[in-house]
PDB file of C-alpha atoms in Angstrom:
ATOM      1  CA  MET A   1     -14.935  -7.976  -5.528  1.00  0.00           C
ATOM      2  CA  GLU A   2     -12.991 -11.160  -6.209  1.00  0.00           C
ATOM      3  CA  LYS A   3     -14.246 -10.966  -9.780  1.00  0.00           C
ATOM      4  CA  SER A   4     -13.019  -7.383  -9.965  1.00  0.00           C
ATOM      5  CA  TYR A   5      -9.637  -8.404  -8.605  1.00  0.00           C
ATOM      6  CA  CYS A   6      -9.350 -11.118 -11.216  1.00  0.00           C
ATOM      7  CA  LYS A   7     -10.494  -8.656 -13.834  1.00  0.00           C
ATOM      8  CA  LEU A   8      -7.466  -6.548 -12.983  1.00  0.00           C
ATOM      9  CA  SER A   9      -5.427  -9.231 -14.682  1.00  0.00           C
ATOM     10  CA  LEU A  10      -7.049  -8.003 -17.878  1.00  0.00           C
ATOM     11  CA  LEU A  11      -4.808  -4.963 -17.674  1.00  0.00           C
ATOM     12  CA  SER A  12      -3.008  -6.958 -20.303  1.00  0.00           C
ATOM     13  CA  TYR A  13      -5.999  -5.831 -22.360  1.00  0.00           C
ATOM     14  CA  ASN A  14      -4.357  -4.354 -25.454  1.00  0.00           C
ATOM     15  CA  VAL A  15      -1.146  -4.201 -23.395  1.00  0.00           C
ATOM     16  CA  ASN A  16       1.074  -4.004 -26.470  1.00  0.00           C
ATOM     17  CA  SER A  17      -0.855  -0.969 -27.679  1.00  0.00           C
ATOM     18  CA  CYS A  18      -1.024   0.509 -24.170  1.00  0.00           C
ATOM     19  CA  LEU A  19       2.700   0.626 -23.693  1.00  0.00           C
ATOM     20  CA  ASN A  20       3.983   1.117 -27.203  1.00  0.00           C
ATOM     21  CA  CYS A  21       6.372   4.048 -27.109  1.00  0.00           C
ATOM     22  CA  GLN A  22       5.093   5.623 -30.304  1.00  0.00           C
ATOM     23  CA  GLY A  23       1.629   6.183 -28.840  1.00  0.00           C
ATOM     24  CA  LEU A  24       2.844   7.382 -25.452  1.00  0.00           C
ATOM     25  CA  LEU A  25       5.292   9.870 -26.933  1.00  0.00           C
ATOM     26  CA  LYS A  26       2.527  11.666 -28.790  1.00  0.00           C
ATOM     27  CA  PRO A  27       0.810  14.271 -26.569  1.00  0.00           C
ATOM     28  CA  GLU A  28      -2.291  14.221 -28.771  1.00  0.00           C
ATOM     29  CA  PRO A  29      -4.639  12.618 -28.130  1.00  0.00           C
ATOM     30  CA  TRP A  30      -3.867  12.386 -24.423  1.00  0.00           C
ATOM     31  CA  LEU A  31      -6.010   9.279 -23.956  1.00  0.00           C
ATOM     32  CA  ILE A  32      -4.533   6.319 -25.813  1.00  0.00           C
ATOM     33  CA  PHE A  33      -7.990   4.701 -25.954  1.00  0.00           C
ATOM     34  CA  PRO A  34     -10.489   7.593 -26.179  1.00  0.00           C
ATOM     35  CA  GLU A  35     -13.306   5.134 -26.839  1.00  0.00           C
ATOM     36  CA  ASP A  36     -12.859   3.814 -23.279  1.00  0.00           C
ATOM     37  CA  LYS A  37     -13.452   7.305 -21.842  1.00  0.00           C
ATOM     38  CA  GLY A  38     -10.460   7.038 -19.546  1.00  0.00           C
ATOM     39  CA  SER A  39     -11.415   3.624 -18.152  1.00  0.00           C
ATOM     40  CA  ILE A  40      -9.406   0.752 -19.600  1.00  0.00           C
ATOM     41  CA  GLY A  41     -11.749  -2.077 -20.499  1.00  0.00           C
ATOM     42  CA  GLY A  42     -14.446  -0.378 -18.397  1.00  0.00           C
ATOM     43  CA  PHE A  43     -12.698  -1.463 -15.207  1.00  0.00           C
ATOM     44  CA  PHE A  44     -12.544   2.063 -13.768  1.00  0.00           C
ATOM     45  CA  ASP A  45     -16.079   3.132 -14.654  1.00  0.00           C
ATOM     46  CA  PHE A  46     -16.730   3.540 -10.921  1.00  0.00           C
ATOM     47  CA  VAL A  47     -14.412   6.569 -10.953  1.00  0.00           C
ATOM     48  CA  PRO A  48     -16.345   9.762 -11.832  1.00  0.00           C
ATOM     49  CA  GLU A  49     -15.799  10.655 -15.479  1.00  0.00           C
ATOM     50  CA  TYR A  50     -14.589  14.182 -14.700  1.00  0.00           C
ATOM     51  CA  LEU A  51     -11.594  12.595 -12.927  1.00  0.00           C
ATOM     52  CA  ARG A  52     -10.822  10.414 -15.959  1.00  0.00           C
ATOM     53  CA  VAL A  53     -11.422  12.649 -18.967  1.00  0.00           C
ATOM     54  CA  GLY A  54     -10.696  16.269 -19.729  1.00  0.00           C
ATOM     55  CA  PRO A  55      -8.019  18.857 -18.978  1.00  0.00           C
ATOM     56  CA  TRP A  56      -5.933  18.837 -15.835  1.00  0.00           C
ATOM     57  CA  PHE A  57      -6.549  21.377 -13.086  1.00  0.00           C
ATOM     58  CA  PHE A  58      -4.546  24.430 -14.140  1.00  0.00           C
ATOM     59  CA  LEU A  59      -2.133  24.269 -11.174  1.00  0.00           C
ATOM     60  CA  ALA A  60      -1.329  20.568 -11.635  1.00  0.00           C
ATOM     61  CA  PRO A  61       1.241  21.041 -14.457  1.00  0.00           C
ATOM     62  CA  VAL A  62       2.889  23.826 -12.453  1.00  0.00           C
ATOM     63  CA  PHE A  63       3.197  21.487  -9.484  1.00  0.00           C
ATOM     64  CA  VAL A  64       4.718  18.735 -11.637  1.00  0.00           C
ATOM     65  CA  LEU A  65       7.257  21.157 -13.134  1.00  0.00           C
ATOM     66  CA  ALA A  66       8.215  22.498  -9.700  1.00  0.00           C
ATOM     67  CA  TYR A  67       8.606  18.945  -8.392  1.00  0.00           C
ATOM     68  CA  THR A  68      10.870  18.049 -11.324  1.00  0.00           C
ATOM     69  CA  LEU A  69      13.096  21.077 -10.715  1.00  0.00           C
ATOM     70  CA  PHE A  70      13.176  20.297  -6.993  1.00  0.00           C
ATOM     71  CA  ILE A  71      14.318  16.721  -7.610  1.00  0.00           C
ATOM     72  CA  PHE A  72      17.125  17.481 -10.033  1.00  0.00           C
ATOM     73  CA  TYR A  73      18.316  20.814  -8.655  1.00  0.00           C
ATOM     74  CA  LEU A  74      18.576  19.669  -5.027  1.00  0.00           C
ATOM     75  CA  LYS A  75      20.180  16.258  -5.622  1.00  0.00           C
ATOM     76  CA  PRO A  76      22.746  15.684  -2.841  1.00  0.00           C
ATOM     77  CA  PRO A  77      25.834  13.437  -2.933  1.00  0.00           C
ATOM     78  CA  ILE A  78      24.779   9.884  -2.056  1.00  0.00           C
ATOM     79  CA  ASN A  79      26.746   9.178   1.106  1.00  0.00           C
ATOM     80  CA  LEU A  80      24.990   6.929   3.606  1.00  0.00           C
ATOM     81  CA  ALA A  81      26.103   4.963   6.651  1.00  0.00           C
ATOM     82  CA  SER A  82      26.061   1.197   6.288  1.00  0.00           C
ATOM     83  CA  THR A  83      23.074  -0.554   7.856  1.00  0.00           C
ATOM     84  CA  ASP A  84      24.134  -4.124   7.022  1.00  0.00           C
ATOM     85  CA  PRO A  85      23.531  -6.585   9.883  1.00  0.00           C
ATOM     86  CA  GLN A  86      26.177  -8.890  11.270  1.00  0.00           C
ATOM     87  CA  LEU A  87      26.206 -12.426   9.957  1.00  0.00           C
ATOM     88  CA  TYR A  88      23.624 -14.690  11.645  1.00  0.00           C
ATOM     89  CA  SER A  89      22.472 -11.968  14.040  1.00  0.00           C
ATOM     90  CA  PHE A  90      18.766 -11.480  14.702  1.00  0.00           C
ATOM     91  CA  PRO A  91      18.521  -8.635  12.137  1.00  0.00           C
ATOM     92  CA  HIS A  92      20.200 -10.914   9.597  1.00  0.00           C
ATOM     93  CA  ILE A  93      17.770 -13.787  10.215  1.00  0.00           C
ATOM     94  CA  PHE A  94      14.813 -11.383  10.221  1.00  0.00           C
ATOM     95  CA  SER A  95      15.910 -10.143   6.796  1.00  0.00           C
ATOM     96  CA  LEU A  96      15.778 -13.710   5.487  1.00  0.00           C
ATOM     97  CA  VAL A  97      12.319 -14.333   6.954  1.00  0.00           C
ATOM     98  CA  SER A  98      10.927 -11.037   5.653  1.00  0.00           C
ATOM     99  CA  THR A  99      12.366 -11.764   2.189  1.00  0.00           C
ATOM    100  CA  PHE A 100      10.728 -15.190   1.985  1.00  0.00           C
ATOM    101  CA  ASN A 101       7.456 -13.790   3.307  1.00  0.00           C
ATOM    102  CA  GLY A 102       7.561 -10.888   0.851  1.00  0.00           C
ATOM    103  CA  CYS A 103       8.218 -13.181  -2.111  1.00  0.00           C
ATOM    104  CA  HIS A 104       5.460 -15.533  -0.962  1.00  0.00           C
ATOM    105  CA  ILE A 105       2.904 -12.712  -0.847  1.00  0.00           C
ATOM    106  CA  LEU A 106       4.000 -11.420  -4.259  1.00  0.00           C
ATOM    107  CA  HIS A 107       3.631 -14.911  -5.702  1.00  0.00           C
ATOM    108  CA  MET A 108       0.145 -15.262  -4.192  1.00  0.00           C
ATOM    109  CA  ILE A 109      -0.992 -12.015  -5.786  1.00  0.00           C
ATOM    110  CA  LEU A 110       0.691 -12.240  -9.176  1.00  0.00           C
ATOM    111  CA  SER A 111      -0.268 -15.885  -9.715  1.00  0.00           C
ATOM    112  CA  LYS A 112      -3.925 -14.810  -9.471  1.00  0.00           C
ATOM    113  CA  THR A 113      -3.810 -11.589 -11.437  1.00  0.00           C
ATOM    114  CA  GLY A 114      -0.761 -11.599 -13.656  1.00  0.00           C
ATOM    115  CA  PRO A 115       1.603  -8.594 -13.688  1.00  0.00           C
ATOM    116  CA  ALA A 116      -1.064  -5.868 -13.531  1.00  0.00           C
ATOM    117  CA  PRO A 117      -0.697  -5.114  -9.767  1.00  0.00           C
ATOM    118  CA  LEU A 118       2.989  -4.304 -10.303  1.00  0.00           C
ATOM    119  CA  VAL A 119       1.937  -0.792 -11.352  1.00  0.00           C
ATOM    120  CA  THR A 120       0.262  -0.090  -7.995  1.00  0.00           C
ATOM    121  CA  PHE A 121       2.039   1.960  -5.342  1.00  0.00           C
ATOM    122  CA  THR A 122       1.165  -0.734  -2.797  1.00  0.00           C
ATOM    123  CA  ILE A 123       2.888  -3.560  -4.647  1.00  0.00           C
ATOM    124  CA  ILE A 124       5.847  -1.388  -5.603  1.00  0.00           C
ATOM    125  CA  SER A 125       6.316  -0.416  -1.942  1.00  0.00           C
ATOM    126  CA  TRP A 126       6.007  -4.079  -0.882  1.00  0.00           C
ATOM    127  CA  THR A 127       8.576  -5.036  -3.535  1.00  0.00           C
ATOM    128  CA  ILE A 128      11.010  -2.353  -2.332  1.00  0.00           C
ATOM    129  CA  LEU A 129      10.621  -3.597   1.247  1.00  0.00           C
ATOM    130  CA  THR A 130      11.175  -7.201   0.156  1.00  0.00           C
ATOM    131  CA  PHE A 131      14.164  -6.338  -2.028  1.00  0.00           C
ATOM    132  CA  ARG A 132      15.804  -4.364   0.764  1.00  0.00           C
ATOM    133  CA  GLY A 133      15.332  -7.359   3.070  1.00  0.00           C
ATOM    134  CA  PHE A 134      17.044  -9.516   0.461  1.00  0.00           C
ATOM    135  CA  LEU A 135      19.996  -7.107   0.236  1.00  0.00           C
ATOM    136  CA  ALA A 136      20.296  -6.950   4.027  1.00  0.00           C
ATOM    137  CA  PHE A 137      20.492 -10.741   4.118  1.00  0.00           C
ATOM    138  CA  LEU A 138      22.894 -11.015   1.167  1.00  0.00           C
ATOM    139  CA  ASN A 139      25.381  -8.273   2.035  1.00  0.00           C
ATOM    140  CA  PRO A 140      27.011  -9.935   5.084  1.00  0.00           C
ATOM    141  CA  PHE A 141      27.947 -12.878   2.836  1.00  0.00           C
ATOM    142  CA  TYR A 142      29.134 -10.726  -0.074  1.00  0.00           C
ATOM    143  CA  PRO A 143      30.223  -7.299   1.256  1.00  0.00           C
ATOM    144  CA  ILE A 144      30.107  -5.385  -2.023  1.00  0.00           C
ATOM    145  CA  PRO A 145      30.111  -1.582  -1.459  1.00  0.00           C
ATOM    146  CA  PHE A 146      27.549  -0.906  -4.198  1.00  0.00           C
ATOM    147  CA  LEU A 147      25.041  -3.386  -2.739  1.00  0.00           C
ATOM    148  CA  SER A 148      25.620  -2.045   0.758  1.00  0.00           C
ATOM    149  CA  THR A 149      24.934   1.508  -0.460  1.00  0.00           C
ATOM    150  CA  LEU A 150      21.858   0.315  -2.346  1.00  0.00           C
ATOM    151  CA  SER A 151      20.511  -1.373   0.786  1.00  0.00           C
ATOM    152  CA  SER A 152      21.042   1.782   2.847  1.00  0.00           C
ATOM    153  CA  SER A 153      19.526   3.908   0.067  1.00  0.00           C
ATOM    154  CA  LEU A 154      16.323   1.864   0.115  1.00  0.00           C
ATOM    155  CA  ARG A 155      15.949   1.987   3.894  1.00  0.00           C
ATOM    156  CA  PHE A 156      13.877   5.163   4.173  1.00  0.00           C
ATOM    157  CA  PRO A 157      11.990   4.710   0.868  1.00  0.00           C
ATOM    158  CA  ALA A 158      10.880   1.289   2.124  1.00  0.00           C
ATOM    159  CA  LEU A 159       9.776   2.702   5.484  1.00  0.00           C
ATOM    160  CA  VAL A 160       7.988   5.782   4.163  1.00  0.00           C
ATOM    161  CA  ALA A 161       6.271   3.896   1.322  1.00  0.00           C
ATOM    162  CA  ALA A 162       4.951   1.375   3.848  1.00  0.00           C
ATOM    163  CA  THR A 163       3.790   4.277   6.027  1.00  0.00           C
ATOM    164  CA  VAL A 164       1.979   5.985   3.145  1.00  0.00           C
ATOM    165  CA  THR A 165       0.384   2.713   2.048  1.00  0.00           C
ATOM    166  CA  PHE A 166      -0.777   1.961   5.592  1.00  0.00           C
ATOM    167  CA  VAL A 167      -2.170   5.442   6.245  1.00  0.00           C
ATOM    168  CA  ILE A 168      -3.657   6.260   2.829  1.00  0.00           C
ATOM    169  CA  TRP A 169      -5.268   2.865   2.288  1.00  0.00           C
ATOM    170  CA  ASN A 170      -6.646   2.221   5.777  1.00  0.00           C
ATOM    171  CA  PHE A 171      -7.730   5.763   6.612  1.00  0.00           C
ATOM    172  CA  VAL A 172      -8.529   7.330   3.207  1.00  0.00           C
ATOM    173  CA  LEU A 173      -9.040   4.994   0.266  1.00  0.00           C
ATOM    174  CA  ALA A 174     -10.609   1.945   1.918  1.00  0.00           C
ATOM    175  CA  PRO A 175     -13.232   4.056   3.759  1.00  0.00           C
ATOM    176  CA  ILE A 176     -14.041   5.893   0.502  1.00  0.00           C
ATOM    177  CA  PHE A 177     -14.362   2.659  -1.489  1.00  0.00           C
ATOM    178  CA  TYR A 178     -16.499   1.071   1.235  1.00  0.00           C
ATOM    179  CA  THR A 179     -18.731   4.045   2.038  1.00  0.00           C
ATOM    180  CA  PHE A 180     -19.230   5.815  -1.278  1.00  0.00           C
ATOM    181  CA  TRP A 181     -18.323   3.487  -4.146  1.00  0.00           C
ATOM    182  CA  SER A 182     -19.632   0.161  -2.849  1.00  0.00           C
ATOM    183  CA  LYS A 183     -23.308   0.441  -3.741  1.00  0.00           C
ATOM    184  CA  GLY A 184     -25.551  -1.792  -1.653  1.00  0.00           C
ATOM    185  CA  GLU A 185     -24.935  -4.236   1.170  1.00  0.00           C
ATOM    186  CA  GLU A 186     -23.708  -6.997  -1.144  1.00  0.00           C
ATOM    187  CA  ALA A 187     -21.040  -4.745  -2.653  1.00  0.00           C
ATOM    188  CA  LYS A 188     -19.934  -3.627   0.806  1.00  0.00           C
ATOM    189  CA  LYS A 189     -19.709  -7.240   1.964  1.00  0.00           C
ATOM    190  CA  ASN A 190     -17.676  -8.194  -1.113  1.00  0.00           C
ATOM    191  CA  PHE A 191     -15.272  -5.299  -0.561  1.00  0.00           C
ATOM    192  CA  LYS A 192     -14.838  -6.220   3.096  1.00  0.00           C
ATOM    193  CA  ASN A 193     -14.149  -9.862   2.237  1.00  0.00           C
ATOM    194  CA  TRP A 194     -11.671  -8.846  -0.459  1.00  0.00           C
ATOM    195  CA  ASN A 195      -9.894  -6.347   1.788  1.00  0.00           C
ATOM    196  CA  THR A 196      -9.429  -8.859   4.616  1.00  0.00           C
ATOM    197  CA  GLN A 197      -7.815 -11.614   2.568  1.00  0.00           C
ATOM    198  CA  TYR A 198      -4.498 -12.999   3.846  1.00  0.00           C
ATOM    199  CA  HIS A 199      -2.331 -11.248   1.270  1.00  0.00           C
ATOM    200  CA  MET A 200      -4.297  -7.988   1.508  1.00  0.00           C
ATOM    201  CA  ILE A 201      -3.709  -7.834   5.268  1.00  0.00           C
ATOM    202  CA  HIS A 202       0.008  -8.250   4.606  1.00  0.00           C
ATOM    203  CA  ILE A 203       0.382  -5.523   1.985  1.00  0.00           C
ATOM    204  CA  HIS A 204      -1.917  -2.980   3.678  1.00  0.00           C
ATOM    205  CA  PHE A 205      -1.442  -3.620   7.396  1.00  0.00           C
ATOM    206  CA  LEU A 206       1.479  -5.905   8.289  1.00  0.00           C
ATOM    207  CA  ASN A 207       3.706  -4.039   5.841  1.00  0.00           C
ATOM    208  CA  TYR A 208       4.064  -1.230   8.384  1.00  0.00           C
ATOM    209  CA  PRO A 209       5.344  -3.236  11.390  1.00  0.00           C
ATOM    210  CA  ILE A 210       7.607  -5.244   9.058  1.00  0.00           C
ATOM    211  CA  ALA A 211       9.074  -1.981   7.737  1.00  0.00           C
ATOM    212  CA  ILE A 212       9.560  -0.629  11.261  1.00  0.00           C
ATOM    213  CA  VAL A 213      11.496  -3.712  12.324  1.00  0.00           C
ATOM    214  CA  SER A 214      13.497  -3.899   9.090  1.00  0.00           C
ATOM    215  CA  CYS A 215      14.297  -0.202   8.689  1.00  0.00           C
ATOM    216  CA  VAL A 216      14.399   1.134  12.261  1.00  0.00           C
ATOM    217  CA  LEU A 217      14.768  -1.453  15.003  1.00  0.00           C
ATOM    218  CA  THR A 218      17.493  -3.504  13.325  1.00  0.00           C
ATOM    219  CA  CYS A 219      19.638  -0.558  12.229  1.00  0.00           C
ATOM    220  CA  GLU A 220      21.380   0.398  15.498  1.00  0.00           C
ATOM    221  CA  ASN A 221      20.209   3.970  15.936  1.00  0.00           C
ATOM    222  CA  VAL A 222      21.290   5.128  12.465  1.00  0.00           C
ATOM    223  CA  LEU A 223      19.447   8.406  11.893  1.00  0.00           C
ATOM    224  CA  PHE A 224      17.860   9.263   8.573  1.00  0.00           C
ATOM    225  CA  THR A 225      19.528  12.127   6.706  1.00  0.00           C
ATOM    226  CA  GLU A 226      18.516  14.599   4.026  1.00  0.00           C
ATOM    227  CA  VAL A 227      19.938  12.109   1.519  1.00  0.00           C
ATOM    228  CA  ASP A 228      17.399   9.506   2.664  1.00  0.00           C
ATOM    229  CA  LEU A 229      14.620  12.059   2.305  1.00  0.00           C
ATOM    230  CA  TRP A 230      15.744  13.073  -1.192  1.00  0.00           C
ATOM    231  CA  ILE A 231      15.949   9.436  -2.343  1.00  0.00           C
ATOM    232  CA  SER A 232      12.422   8.806  -1.088  1.00  0.00           C
ATOM    233  CA  TYR A 233      11.141  11.875  -2.952  1.00  0.00           C
ATOM    234  CA  PHE A 234      12.966  10.678  -6.079  1.00  0.00           C
ATOM    235  CA  VAL A 235      11.302   7.248  -5.865  1.00  0.00           C
ATOM    236  CA  LEU A 236       7.961   9.014  -5.405  1.00  0.00           C
ATOM    237  CA  PHE A 237       8.767  11.208  -8.421  1.00  0.00           C
ATOM    238  CA  MET A 238       9.387   8.137 -10.571  1.00  0.00           C
ATOM    239  CA  TYR A 239       6.043   6.647  -9.539  1.00  0.00           C
ATOM    240  CA  ALA A 240       4.284   9.967 -10.173  1.00  0.00           C
ATOM    241  CA  CYS A 241       5.683   9.962 -13.726  1.00  0.00           C
ATOM    242  CA  LEU A 242       4.394   6.426 -14.252  1.00  0.00           C
ATOM    243  CA  TYR A 243       0.987   7.326 -12.844  1.00  0.00           C
ATOM    244  CA  LEU A 244       0.464  10.666 -14.596  1.00  0.00           C
ATOM    245  CA  PHE A 245       2.082  10.060 -17.972  1.00  0.00           C
ATOM    246  CA  ILE A 246       1.362   6.379 -18.601  1.00  0.00           C
ATOM    247  CA  LEU A 247      -1.403   5.002 -16.379  1.00  0.00           C
ATOM    248  CA  ASP A 248      -3.578   8.102 -16.684  1.00  0.00           C
ATOM    249  CA  ARG A 249      -3.272   8.006 -20.469  1.00  0.00           C
ATOM    250  CA  ILE A 250      -4.267   4.345 -20.811  1.00  0.00           C
ATOM    251  CA  GLY A 251      -7.189   4.744 -18.407  1.00  0.00           C
ATOM    252  CA  VAL A 252      -5.857   3.189 -15.199  1.00  0.00           C
ATOM    253  CA  HIS A 253      -7.061   5.190 -12.174  1.00  0.00           C
ATOM    254  CA  LEU A 254      -5.885   3.326  -9.103  1.00  0.00           C
ATOM    255  CA  TYR A 255      -6.043   6.325  -6.766  1.00  0.00           C
ATOM    256  CA  PRO A 256      -8.797   8.711  -7.926  1.00  0.00           C
ATOM    257  CA  VAL A 257      -8.182  11.151  -5.072  1.00  0.00           C
ATOM    258  CA  PHE A 258      -4.860  11.993  -6.752  1.00  0.00           C
ATOM    259  CA  SER A 259      -6.358  12.706 -10.172  1.00  0.00           C
ATOM    260  CA  PRO A 260      -4.652  15.710 -11.823  1.00  0.00           C
ATOM    261  CA  ARG A 261      -8.104  16.826 -13.020  1.00  0.00           C
ATOM    262  CA  SER A 262      -9.374  17.426  -9.504  1.00  0.00           C
ATOM    263  CA  LYS A 263      -9.243  20.962  -8.145  1.00  0.00           C
ATOM    264  CA  PHE A 264      -7.915  19.370  -4.960  1.00  0.00           C
ATOM    265  CA  SER A 265      -5.051  17.600  -6.785  1.00  0.00           C
ATOM    266  CA  CYS A 266      -2.284  19.884  -5.535  1.00  0.00           C
ATOM    267  CA  PHE A 267      -3.627  19.611  -1.998  1.00  0.00           C
ATOM    268  CA  THR A 268      -3.680  15.795  -2.069  1.00  0.00           C
ATOM    269  CA  TRP A 269      -0.197  15.692  -3.589  1.00  0.00           C
ATOM    270  CA  LEU A 270       1.120  18.086  -0.954  1.00  0.00           C
ATOM    271  CA  THR A 271      -0.472  15.887   1.699  1.00  0.00           C
ATOM    272  CA  VAL A 272       1.678  12.974   0.532  1.00  0.00           C
ATOM    273  CA  PHE A 273       4.747  15.245   0.513  1.00  0.00           C
ATOM    274  CA  GLY A 274       3.904  16.278   4.050  1.00  0.00           C
ATOM    275  CA  LEU A 275       3.422  12.677   5.135  1.00  0.00           C
ATOM    276  CA  TYR A 276       6.880  11.833   3.797  1.00  0.00           C
ATOM    277  CA  TYR A 277       8.442  14.736   5.685  1.00  0.00           C
ATOM    278  CA  ALA A 278       6.494  13.972   8.868  1.00  0.00           C
ATOM    279  CA  THR A 279       7.596  10.331   8.699  1.00  0.00           C
ATOM    280  CA  PHE A 280      11.210  11.464   8.305  1.00  0.00           C
ATOM    281  CA  ASN A 281      11.049  13.713  11.376  1.00  0.00           C
ATOM    282  CA  PHE A 282       8.992  11.306  13.470  1.00  0.00           C
ATOM    283  CA  TRP A 283      11.344   8.357  13.084  1.00  0.00           C
ATOM    284  CA  ASN A 284      14.429  10.493  13.651  1.00  0.00           C
ATOM    285  CA  PHE A 285      12.779  11.699  16.857  1.00  0.00           C
ATOM    286  CA  VAL A 286      12.086   8.099  17.900  1.00  0.00           C
ATOM    287  CA  ILE A 287      15.572   6.873  16.964  1.00  0.00           C
ATOM    288  CA  GLU A 288      17.362   9.794  18.610  1.00  0.00           C
ATOM    289  CA  GLY A 289      15.369   9.398  21.797  1.00  0.00           C
ATOM    290  CA  GLN A 290      15.728   5.597  21.731  1.00  0.00           C
ATOM    291  CA  TYR A 291      12.065   5.290  22.689  1.00  0.00           C
ATOM    292  CA  LEU A 292      11.763   1.849  21.109  1.00  0.00           C
ATOM    293  CA  ARG A 293      15.314   0.598  21.428  1.00  0.00           C
ATOM    294  CA  ASP A 294      15.285   0.829  25.231  1.00  0.00           C
ATOM    295  CA  VAL A 295      12.556  -1.806  25.240  1.00  0.00           C
ATOM    296  CA  VAL A 296      13.881  -4.172  22.588  1.00  0.00           C
ATOM    297  CA  THR A 297      17.675  -3.691  22.653  1.00  0.00           C
ATOM    298  CA  PRO A 298      18.416  -7.252  23.852  1.00  0.00           C
ATOM    299  CA  LEU A 299      16.366  -8.703  21.006  1.00  0.00           C
ATOM    300  CA  PHE A 300      17.509  -6.489  18.156  1.00  0.00           C
ATOM    301  CA  SER A 301      21.137  -5.938  19.072  1.00  0.00           C
ATOM    302  CA  LYS A 302      23.680  -7.278  16.654  1.00  0.00           C
TER     303      LYS A 302
END
């Protein structure tokens, strides 16, 4: 599995051709490299071919169109309460620590693989969490309204992306990879060793408690609003565009269960939508009831 992880760095394989605008703007042929059969450099051969090649499930384009209309028609005014910590308070220091830790993990991963993992939802969510920590640390020194709004805007996207990563990877994808796509005991052992590396534990497991502390416990009972929910759906929309209209076309299938060719595609997409909405309601319930703050108020108070 370590070899496979290193091989991911070969996503630079024909990278200039992969991402040249002229090729991507042409709807025909859909696959930029048809000779790879929807598997760039053969890296995604483990994904069943029917999920890589061929027409989308007939409802998938309808779903994408409806999602697009939803995003742009229901855009609310961006008006969020400030969540900046006080200078040198515990939340402020935690933001510094989480920023350094986040950058350290990113450096560990990217120094091994190159930029390829930056297209994964996991690394994007980790980057959002790290960047928000950086803004939360910076803003008390330089109280610029735009940066304060940006920090508040990223609060729920960082939390919900960490939630989705934690739930989908640990309870859906990792079990599938281990049980069905790791053939033989040696392959299962390699996957287990790869999945329990220091940086993998951070981005798939510790990301969730870090997000809870950063986005809930240190924000003084600030409830999430419909604006937070819309921003998170917009960030998800941007990643969906990257995944469906670029990665799918160059043969990168990071999350096969979300393939638009599957007859279950709309169901799996709606599941993610539902997880976002459930996360929104759950944490508002927790914040409003102060179920965590009553225990940790002395530690996390400003």
